């Protein structure tokens, strides 16, 4: 069974979803197949909410949560690389492609970034264009900019 709660963050309403004791989704948008989930404040979802509150307050730089992002092996490799980007720093899509050992996969890295199911905790907001420009973000560029600004102030 999947459980979810809605968390009203400083940047947007977020939907937090767990399955079998692992965080599988943080979404800026209404949940797909929400009717197949139960709205329930589980111990894990309350901990996710607590850590997000600490993050937004500038007191948490590293999340410590059981994650289970669902995707292809390539996507999981990209998401793992995103987790290595230090708080307050950014990397380009090309740098992530090199990190996973496939420097020609820049567009595919962008595609994996775009479908990251666990926003903020898997920090896809820390990936920018090679010339330093902010590029697409599931929550919108304003939220991406807000998250990067928050992290730069506290790092």
PDB file of C-alpha atoms in Angstrom:
ATOM      1  CA  UNK A   1       0.000   0.000   0.000  1.00  0.00           C
ATOM      2  CA  UNK A   2       1.144   3.544  -0.776  1.00  0.00           C
ATOM      3  CA  UNK A   3       0.571   6.288   1.757  1.00  0.00           C
ATOM      4  CA  UNK A   4       0.797  10.022   1.191  1.00  0.00           C
ATOM      5  CA  UNK A   5       0.489  13.360   2.915  1.00  0.00           C
ATOM      6  CA  UNK A   6       0.410  16.883   1.622  1.00  0.00           C
ATOM      7  CA  UNK A   7       3.127  19.110   3.070  1.00  0.00           C
ATOM      8  CA  UNK A   8       2.751  22.861   2.677  1.00  0.00           C
ATOM      9  CA  UNK A   9       6.344  23.974   2.227  1.00  0.00           C
ATOM     10  CA  UNK A  10       7.649  27.539   1.915  1.00  0.00           C
ATOM     11  CA  UNK A  11       7.987  27.078  -1.861  1.00  0.00           C
ATOM     12  CA  UNK A  12       4.962  24.979  -2.822  1.00  0.00           C
ATOM     13  CA  UNK A  13       2.550  22.301  -1.726  1.00  0.00           C
ATOM     14  CA  UNK A  14       4.436  19.007  -1.833  1.00  0.00           C
ATOM     15  CA  UNK A  15       3.009  15.510  -1.899  1.00  0.00           C
ATOM     16  CA  UNK A  16       5.119  12.994   0.032  1.00  0.00           C
ATOM     17  CA  UNK A  17       4.591   9.329  -0.820  1.00  0.00           C
ATOM     18  CA  UNK A  18       5.880   6.180   0.838  1.00  0.00           C
ATOM     19  CA  UNK A  19       5.587   2.537   0.026  1.00  0.00           C
ATOM     20  CA  UNK A  20       6.800  -0.313   2.242  1.00  0.00           C
ATOM     21  CA  UNK A  21       8.634   2.040   4.590  1.00  0.00           C
ATOM     22  CA  UNK A  22      10.565   3.844   1.860  1.00  0.00           C
ATOM     23  CA  UNK A  23      10.122   7.290   0.341  1.00  0.00           C
ATOM     24  CA  UNK A  24       9.210   6.875  -3.326  1.00  0.00           C
ATOM     25  CA  UNK A  25       8.015  10.342  -4.304  1.00  0.00           C
ATOM     26  CA  UNK A  26       8.038  14.036  -3.493  1.00  0.00           C
ATOM     27  CA  UNK A  27       5.931  15.824  -6.036  1.00  0.00           C
ATOM     28  CA  UNK A  28       5.028  19.447  -6.741  1.00  0.00           C
ATOM     29  CA  UNK A  29       1.913  18.296  -8.575  1.00  0.00           C
ATOM     30  CA  UNK A  30      -1.222  16.393  -7.748  1.00  0.00           C
ATOM     31  CA  UNK A  31      -0.480  12.724  -7.484  1.00  0.00           C
ATOM     32  CA  UNK A  32      -1.244  10.340 -10.297  1.00  0.00           C
ATOM     33  CA  UNK A  33      -3.393   7.425  -9.150  1.00  0.00           C
ATOM     34  CA  UNK A  34      -4.057   9.151  -5.842  1.00  0.00           C
ATOM     35  CA  UNK A  35      -7.248   7.123  -5.544  1.00  0.00           C
ATOM     36  CA  UNK A  36      -5.056   4.028  -5.172  1.00  0.00           C
ATOM     37  CA  UNK A  37      -3.257   5.520  -2.163  1.00  0.00           C
ATOM     38  CA  UNK A  38      -4.265   6.184   1.386  1.00  0.00           C
ATOM     39  CA  UNK A  39      -3.767   9.586   2.964  1.00  0.00           C
ATOM     40  CA  UNK A  40      -2.077   8.712   6.236  1.00  0.00           C
ATOM     41  CA  UNK A  41       0.501  10.344   8.503  1.00  0.00           C
ATOM     42  CA  UNK A  42       2.974   7.495   8.880  1.00  0.00           C
ATOM     43  CA  UNK A  43       6.117   7.640  10.977  1.00  0.00           C
ATOM     44  CA  UNK A  44       8.254   7.868   7.833  1.00  0.00           C
ATOM     45  CA  UNK A  45       6.175  10.612   6.205  1.00  0.00           C
ATOM     46  CA  UNK A  46       6.293  12.631   9.413  1.00  0.00           C
ATOM     47  CA  UNK A  47      10.086  12.229   9.422  1.00  0.00           C
ATOM     48  CA  UNK A  48      10.274  13.355   5.772  1.00  0.00           C
ATOM     49  CA  UNK A  49       8.170  16.388   6.687  1.00  0.00           C
ATOM     50  CA  UNK A  50      10.405  17.133   9.699  1.00  0.00           C
ATOM     51  CA  UNK A  51      13.590  16.916   7.624  1.00  0.00           C
ATOM     52  CA  UNK A  52      12.088  19.123   4.916  1.00  0.00           C
ATOM     53  CA  UNK A  53      11.164  21.709   7.576  1.00  0.00           C
ATOM     54  CA  UNK A  54      14.758  21.629   8.825  1.00  0.00           C
ATOM     55  CA  UNK A  55      16.038  21.958   5.240  1.00  0.00           C
ATOM     56  CA  UNK A  56      13.840  24.980   4.509  1.00  0.00           C
ATOM     57  CA  UNK A  57      14.921  26.555   7.807  1.00  0.00           C
ATOM     58  CA  UNK A  58      18.538  26.192   6.659  1.00  0.00           C
ATOM     59  CA  UNK A  59      19.445  23.739   9.420  1.00  0.00           C
ATOM     60  CA  UNK A  60      19.682  20.521   7.357  1.00  0.00           C
ATOM     61  CA  UNK A  61      22.122  19.926   4.521  1.00  0.00           C
ATOM     62  CA  UNK A  62      21.928  16.137   4.207  1.00  0.00           C
ATOM     63  CA  UNK A  63      18.731  14.127   4.244  1.00  0.00           C
ATOM     64  CA  UNK A  64      18.782  10.780   5.994  1.00  0.00           C
ATOM     65  CA  UNK A  65      15.801   8.870   4.646  1.00  0.00           C
ATOM     66  CA  UNK A  66      15.179   5.427   3.154  1.00  0.00           C
ATOM     67  CA  UNK A  67      14.735   6.168  -0.557  1.00  0.00           C
ATOM     68  CA  UNK A  68      13.380   3.948  -3.295  1.00  0.00           C
ATOM     69  CA  UNK A  69      13.115   5.995  -6.494  1.00  0.00           C
ATOM     70  CA  UNK A  70      11.443   4.061  -9.266  1.00  0.00           C
ATOM     71  CA  UNK A  71      12.991   4.297 -12.712  1.00  0.00           C
ATOM     72  CA  UNK A  72      15.332   2.682 -15.207  1.00  0.00           C
ATOM     73  CA  UNK A  73      18.868   1.637 -14.279  1.00  0.00           C
ATOM     74  CA  UNK A  74      20.206   4.648 -16.206  1.00  0.00           C
ATOM     75  CA  UNK A  75      17.886   7.029 -14.352  1.00  0.00           C
ATOM     76  CA  UNK A  76      18.899   5.534 -11.010  1.00  0.00           C
ATOM     77  CA  UNK A  77      22.562   6.010 -11.923  1.00  0.00           C
ATOM     78  CA  UNK A  78      21.900   9.687 -12.696  1.00  0.00           C
ATOM     79  CA  UNK A  79      19.902  10.175  -9.485  1.00  0.00           C
ATOM     80  CA  UNK A  80      22.720   8.607  -7.478  1.00  0.00           C
ATOM     81  CA  UNK A  81      25.148  11.054  -9.100  1.00  0.00           C
ATOM     82  CA  UNK A  82      22.841  13.941  -8.160  1.00  0.00           C
ATOM     83  CA  UNK A  83      23.068  12.842  -4.531  1.00  0.00           C
ATOM     84  CA  UNK A  84      26.831  13.472  -4.662  1.00  0.00           C
ATOM     85  CA  UNK A  85      26.440  17.181  -5.505  1.00  0.00           C
ATOM     86  CA  UNK A  86      27.328  19.014  -2.286  1.00  0.00           C
ATOM     87  CA  UNK A  87      24.798  21.292  -0.624  1.00  0.00           C
ATOM     88  CA  UNK A  88      25.135  24.826  -1.948  1.00  0.00           C
ATOM     89  CA  UNK A  89      26.903  23.763  -5.147  1.00  0.00           C
ATOM     90  CA  UNK A  90      25.762  23.071  -8.700  1.00  0.00           C
ATOM     91  CA  UNK A  91      26.886  20.861 -11.558  1.00  0.00           C
ATOM     92  CA  UNK A  92      26.136  20.952 -15.263  1.00  0.00           C
ATOM     93  CA  UNK A  93      24.345  18.205 -17.142  1.00  0.00           C
ATOM     94  CA  UNK A  94      27.664  17.492 -18.870  1.00  0.00           C
ATOM     95  CA  UNK A  95      29.452  17.086 -15.543  1.00  0.00           C
ATOM     96  CA  UNK A  96      26.817  14.598 -14.414  1.00  0.00           C
ATOM     97  CA  UNK A  97      27.159  12.698 -17.713  1.00  0.00           C
ATOM     98  CA  UNK A  98      30.935  12.471 -17.150  1.00  0.00           C
ATOM     99  CA  UNK A  99      30.425  11.369 -13.553  1.00  0.00           C
ATOM    100  CA  UNK A 100      28.302   8.413 -14.668  1.00  0.00           C
ATOM    101  CA  UNK A 101      30.882   7.498 -17.299  1.00  0.00           C
ATOM    102  CA  UNK A 102      28.985   8.560 -20.415  1.00  0.00           C
ATOM    103  CA  UNK A 103      29.890  12.122 -21.358  1.00  0.00           C
ATOM    104  CA  UNK A 104      27.787  11.937 -24.536  1.00  0.00           C
ATOM    105  CA  UNK A 105      24.613  11.302 -22.524  1.00  0.00           C
ATOM    106  CA  UNK A 106      23.976  14.960 -21.673  1.00  0.00           C
ATOM    107  CA  UNK A 107      20.411  14.948 -23.065  1.00  0.00           C
ATOM    108  CA  UNK A 108      19.633  11.628 -21.408  1.00  0.00           C
ATOM    109  CA  UNK A 109      20.901  13.046 -18.104  1.00  0.00           C
ATOM    110  CA  UNK A 110      18.499  15.948 -18.631  1.00  0.00           C
ATOM    111  CA  UNK A 111      15.684  13.498 -19.253  1.00  0.00           C
ATOM    112  CA  UNK A 112      16.466  11.541 -16.090  1.00  0.00           C
ATOM    113  CA  UNK A 113      16.689  14.780 -14.151  1.00  0.00           C
ATOM    114  CA  UNK A 114      13.271  15.787 -15.479  1.00  0.00           C
ATOM    115  CA  UNK A 115      11.584  12.625 -14.177  1.00  0.00           C
ATOM    116  CA  UNK A 116      13.326  12.547 -10.784  1.00  0.00           C
ATOM    117  CA  UNK A 117      10.553  11.238  -8.517  1.00  0.00           C
ATOM    118  CA  UNK A 118      11.994  12.510  -5.220  1.00  0.00           C
ATOM    119  CA  UNK A 119      12.463  16.253  -5.718  1.00  0.00           C
ATOM    120  CA  UNK A 120      14.600  18.231  -3.279  1.00  0.00           C
ATOM    121  CA  UNK A 121      15.922  15.127  -1.468  1.00  0.00           C
ATOM    122  CA  UNK A 122      17.459  13.919  -4.745  1.00  0.00           C
ATOM    123  CA  UNK A 123      18.719  17.409  -5.611  1.00  0.00           C
ATOM    124  CA  UNK A 124      17.949  17.795  -9.313  1.00  0.00           C
ATOM    125  CA  UNK A 125      17.619  21.541  -8.619  1.00  0.00           C
ATOM    126  CA  UNK A 126      21.436  21.619  -8.335  1.00  0.00           C
ATOM    127  CA  UNK A 127      21.857  20.814 -12.042  1.00  0.00           C
ATOM    128  CA  UNK A 128      22.257  23.799 -14.345  1.00  0.00           C
ATOM    129  CA  UNK A 129      23.171  24.533 -17.939  1.00  0.00           C
ATOM    130  CA  UNK A 130      26.863  24.438 -18.901  1.00  0.00           C
ATOM    131  CA  UNK A 131      26.951  28.236 -19.155  1.00  0.00           C
ATOM    132  CA  UNK A 132      25.571  28.595 -15.631  1.00  0.00           C
ATOM    133  CA  UNK A 133      21.977  29.284 -16.628  1.00  0.00           C
ATOM    134  CA  UNK A 134      19.053  27.818 -14.795  1.00  0.00           C
ATOM    135  CA  UNK A 135      17.285  25.260 -16.924  1.00  0.00           C
ATOM    136  CA  UNK A 136      13.977  23.445 -16.514  1.00  0.00           C
ATOM    137  CA  UNK A 137      12.709  22.230 -13.181  1.00  0.00           C
ATOM    138  CA  UNK A 138       9.587  20.234 -12.354  1.00  0.00           C
ATOM    139  CA  UNK A 139       8.512  22.759  -9.754  1.00  0.00           C
ATOM    140  CA  UNK A 140       9.292  25.701 -12.039  1.00  0.00           C
ATOM    141  CA  UNK A 141      12.371  27.891 -12.386  1.00  0.00           C
ATOM    142  CA  UNK A 142      11.301  30.254  -9.589  1.00  0.00           C
ATOM    143  CA  UNK A 143      11.326  27.363  -7.098  1.00  0.00           C
ATOM    144  CA  UNK A 144      14.666  26.109  -8.450  1.00  0.00           C
ATOM    145  CA  UNK A 145      16.145  29.565  -7.981  1.00  0.00           C
ATOM    146  CA  UNK A 146      14.672  29.777  -4.460  1.00  0.00           C
ATOM    147  CA  UNK A 147      16.186  26.413  -3.469  1.00  0.00           C
ATOM    148  CA  UNK A 148      19.623  27.331  -4.855  1.00  0.00           C
ATOM    149  CA  UNK A 149      19.517  30.715  -3.102  1.00  0.00           C
ATOM    150  CA  UNK A 150      18.543  29.055   0.186  1.00  0.00           C
ATOM    151  CA  UNK A 151      21.459  26.638  -0.087  1.00  0.00           C
ATOM    152  CA  UNK A 152      24.001  29.311  -1.051  1.00  0.00           C
ATOM    153  CA  UNK A 153      23.044  31.403   1.964  1.00  0.00           C
ATOM    154  CA  UNK A 154      23.473  28.509   4.383  1.00  0.00           C
ATOM    155  CA  UNK A 155      26.515  26.722   2.942  1.00  0.00           C
TER     156      UNK A 155
END
